[in-house]
Amino acid sequence: VRSIEEQKEREIQDYEDTLNLLVGLMEERDAYTAGHAERVAKYCTLIGEKMGLSDERLEILKEASRLHDIGKIAVPDTVLLKPGKLSDSEYVSIQSHVTDGYKIISKMKKYAHLAEIIEYHHEKYDGTGYPTGKRGDEVPLESSIMAVADSFDAMTTNRIYKPRKSVLDAIEEIVRCKNTQFHPLVADAAVEALRGVEIPRHISQLEDSVRHEHRLAFFFRDSLTGLYNLEYLKLITQNEANELKDFGYVSVINIKNLGAYNKAYGWEAGNVLLK
C-alpha cells in the first residue's frame, strides 16, 4: 500500500513539475505571458465556481488556463514581441498559436485532455472566432469561460499602445459582447464573479516590455547608431509609464543633404557621419 501511495505521489509531483516547466518556457519567451496566464487561471476559476463546475472540471480548467498560450513559443519574436499594431499577415501568425498549442499539448499524453480547451479559447459565440469558426454550444464550455477570462485580463492590463480599462468598464464590455463574442451564460457568470476583482496597479505589458528592452533591441534601437528611436519614445510616453524619470531630455538631429554627402564620400563615410 505504501509503495502504491508513493508511486501516486511521484506521478502527481511529476505532473505538476512538467506543468510548471511549460509555464516557465512561456515566461522565458515573454515575461508578460506568464503573469497573464496565472491571472486568466484565477478568473476562470472564479467564473467556473459561479457556474457550479465540479472540483474536477475546475482543476482541468485551471491547468488549461495556465497553458492556454503555450503555442506562442512557436510565434516569431518579430510578431510576438512587436510593440505596435500587427499587420494582417502578422495577425494570422499570432492566431496560429491556438493550433500550435493544441499540437504541442495533444502530443503529451498526460496533458492531452487539456488540448481541446486550449484550441478553442478564441472561438466566439456567434461563430466569428478562430481557428474553426465554431459557434454556440459547439465550443466546449471551458473554452468559452477561458475566452471571457482572457479578454477581461487583456482589457484590464496596460497593453502596448493601449491603456487598460477599469474593472467596471471591462464588465460593461463583457455585457455588450454577450451573445456575440461571449456565451450568454458565461458572460452573466463573469459579471457576477469578476465585479469585485482588484487589479494590482503594477500589472502592465508596457512596463514589462520596457524592462526587457534588451530583448526588443530590434524594435527600440536604431540598427546603425544604437540610439533610441521614435518607436521607443512613443512607447515610454504611453499612459502610466514611469520610465521617463530616467531621461532628462530628447535630442532631435536633422541632417540635410546626406544623399549628396554619400555620393561625394561614399556610403561608409555617410555611416560614420550618422554615428
JSON list of N, CA and C in Angstrom, two decimals, residues 120 122-136 138-139:
[
{"chain": "A", "resi": 120, "resn": "TYR", "atom": "N", "xyz": [-9.75, 25.96, -28.64]},
{"chain": "A", "resi": 120, "resn": "TYR", "atom": "CA", "xyz": [-10.95, 26.71, -28.97]},
{"chain": "A", "resi": 120, "resn": "TYR", "atom": "C", "xyz": [-11.17, 27.95, -28.11]},
{"chain": "A", "resi": 122, "resn": "HIS", "atom": "N", "xyz": [-10.31, 30.92, -28.49]},
{"chain": "A", "resi": 122, "resn": "HIS", "atom": "CA", "xyz": [-10.53, 32.16, -29.25]},
{"chain": "A", "resi": 122, "resn": "HIS", "atom": "C", "xyz": [-11.74, 32.06, -30.17]},
{"chain": "A", "resi": 123, "resn": "GLU", "atom": "N", "xyz": [-12.54, 31.02, -29.99]},
{"chain": "A", "resi": 123, "resn": "GLU", "atom": "CA", "xyz": [-13.80, 30.95, -30.73]},
{"chain": "A", "resi": 123, "resn": "GLU", "atom": "C", "xyz": [-14.80, 31.92, -30.10]},
{"chain": "A", "resi": 124, "resn": "LYS", "atom": "N", "xyz": [-15.77, 32.37, -30.90]},
{"chain": "A", "resi": 124, "resn": "LYS", "atom": "CA", "xyz": [-16.79, 33.30, -30.42]},
{"chain": "A", "resi": 124, "resn": "LYS", "atom": "C", "xyz": [-18.17, 32.67, -30.51]},
{"chain": "A", "resi": 125, "resn": "TYR", "atom": "N", "xyz": [-19.05, 33.14, -29.67]},
{"chain": "A", "resi": 125, "resn": "TYR", "atom": "CA", "xyz": [-20.39, 32.55, -29.59]},
{"chain": "A", "resi": 125, "resn": "TYR", "atom": "C", "xyz": [-21.13, 32.64, -30.92]},
{"chain": "A", "resi": 126, "resn": "ASP", "atom": "N", "xyz": [-20.88, 33.72, -31.70]},
{"chain": "A", "resi": 126, "resn": "ASP", "atom": "CA", "xyz": [-21.59, 33.89, -32.97]},
{"chain": "A", "resi": 126, "resn": "ASP", "atom": "C", "xyz": [-20.88, 33.23, -34.15]},
{"chain": "A", "resi": 127, "resn": "GLY", "atom": "N", "xyz": [-19.78, 32.53, -33.89]},
{"chain": "A", "resi": 127, "resn": "GLY", "atom": "CA", "xyz": [-19.10, 31.79, -34.94]},
{"chain": "A", "resi": 127, "resn": "GLY", "atom": "C", "xyz": [-18.06, 32.58, -35.71]},
{"chain": "A", "resi": 128, "resn": "THR", "atom": "N", "xyz": [-17.72, 33.79, -35.26]},
{"chain": "A", "resi": 128, "resn": "THR", "atom": "CA", "xyz": [-16.76, 34.62, -36.00]},
{"chain": "A", "resi": 128, "resn": "THR", "atom": "C", "xyz": [-15.34, 34.52, -35.44]},
{"chain": "A", "resi": 129, "resn": "GLY", "atom": "N", "xyz": [-15.12, 33.59, -34.52]},
{"chain": "A", "resi": 129, "resn": "GLY", "atom": "CA", "xyz": [-13.79, 33.45, -33.94]},
{"chain": "A", "resi": 129, "resn": "GLY", "atom": "C", "xyz": [-12.90, 32.52, -34.74]},
{"chain": "A", "resi": 130, "resn": "TYR", "atom": "N", "xyz": [-11.79, 32.13, -34.16]},
{"chain": "A", "resi": 130, "resn": "TYR", "atom": "CA", "xyz": [-10.86, 31.22, -34.84]},
{"chain": "A", "resi": 130, "resn": "TYR", "atom": "C", "xyz": [-10.38, 30.17, -33.84]},
{"chain": "A", "resi": 131, "resn": "PRO", "atom": "N", "xyz": [-9.89, 29.01, -34.31]},
{"chain": "A", "resi": 131, "resn": "PRO", "atom": "CA", "xyz": [-9.44, 28.70, -35.67]},
{"chain": "A", "resi": 131, "resn": "PRO", "atom": "C", "xyz": [-10.49, 28.04, -36.57]},
{"chain": "A", "resi": 132, "resn": "THR", "atom": "N", "xyz": [-11.61, 27.57, -36.03]},
{"chain": "A", "resi": 132, "resn": "THR", "atom": "CA", "xyz": [-12.55, 26.79, -36.85]},
{"chain": "A", "resi": 132, "resn": "THR", "atom": "C", "xyz": [-13.89, 27.47, -37.09]},
{"chain": "A", "resi": 133, "resn": "GLY", "atom": "N", "xyz": [-14.18, 28.54, -36.38]},
{"chain": "A", "resi": 133, "resn": "GLY", "atom": "CA", "xyz": [-15.47, 29.20, -36.54]},
{"chain": "A", "resi": 133, "resn": "GLY", "atom": "C", "xyz": [-16.61, 28.48, -35.86]},
{"chain": "A", "resi": 134, "resn": "LYS", "atom": "N", "xyz": [-16.30, 27.66, -34.84]},
{"chain": "A", "resi": 134, "resn": "LYS", "atom": "CA", "xyz": [-17.36, 27.02, -34.06]},
{"chain": "A", "resi": 134, "resn": "LYS", "atom": "C", "xyz": [-18.23, 28.07, -33.41]},
{"chain": "A", "resi": 135, "resn": "ARG", "atom": "N", "xyz": [-19.47, 27.74, -33.16]},
{"chain": "A", "resi": 135, "resn": "ARG", "atom": "CA", "xyz": [-20.39, 28.71, -32.57]},
{"chain": "A", "resi": 135, "resn": "ARG", "atom": "C", "xyz": [-21.23, 28.08, -31.47]},
{"chain": "A", "resi": 136, "resn": "GLY", "atom": "N", "xyz": [-21.80, 28.93, -30.61]},
{"chain": "A", "resi": 136, "resn": "GLY", "atom": "CA", "xyz": [-22.70, 28.47, -29.56]},
{"chain": "A", "resi": 136, "resn": "GLY", "atom": "C", "xyz": [-22.12, 27.38, -28.71]},
{"chain": "A", "resi": 138, "resn": "GLU", "atom": "N", "xyz": [-21.25, 24.51, -29.58]},
{"chain": "A", "resi": 138, "resn": "GLU", "atom": "CA", "xyz": [-20.23, 23.69, -30.24]},
{"chain": "A", "resi": 138, "resn": "GLU", "atom": "C", "xyz": [-18.87, 23.88, -29.57]},
{"chain": "A", "resi": 139, "resn": "VAL", "atom": "N", "xyz": [-18.70, 25.04, -28.97]},
{"chain": "A", "resi": 139, "resn": "VAL", "atom": "CA", "xyz": [-17.45, 25.34, -28.27]},
{"chain": "A", "resi": 139, "resn": "VAL", "atom": "C", "xyz": [-17.52, 24.75, -26.87]}
]
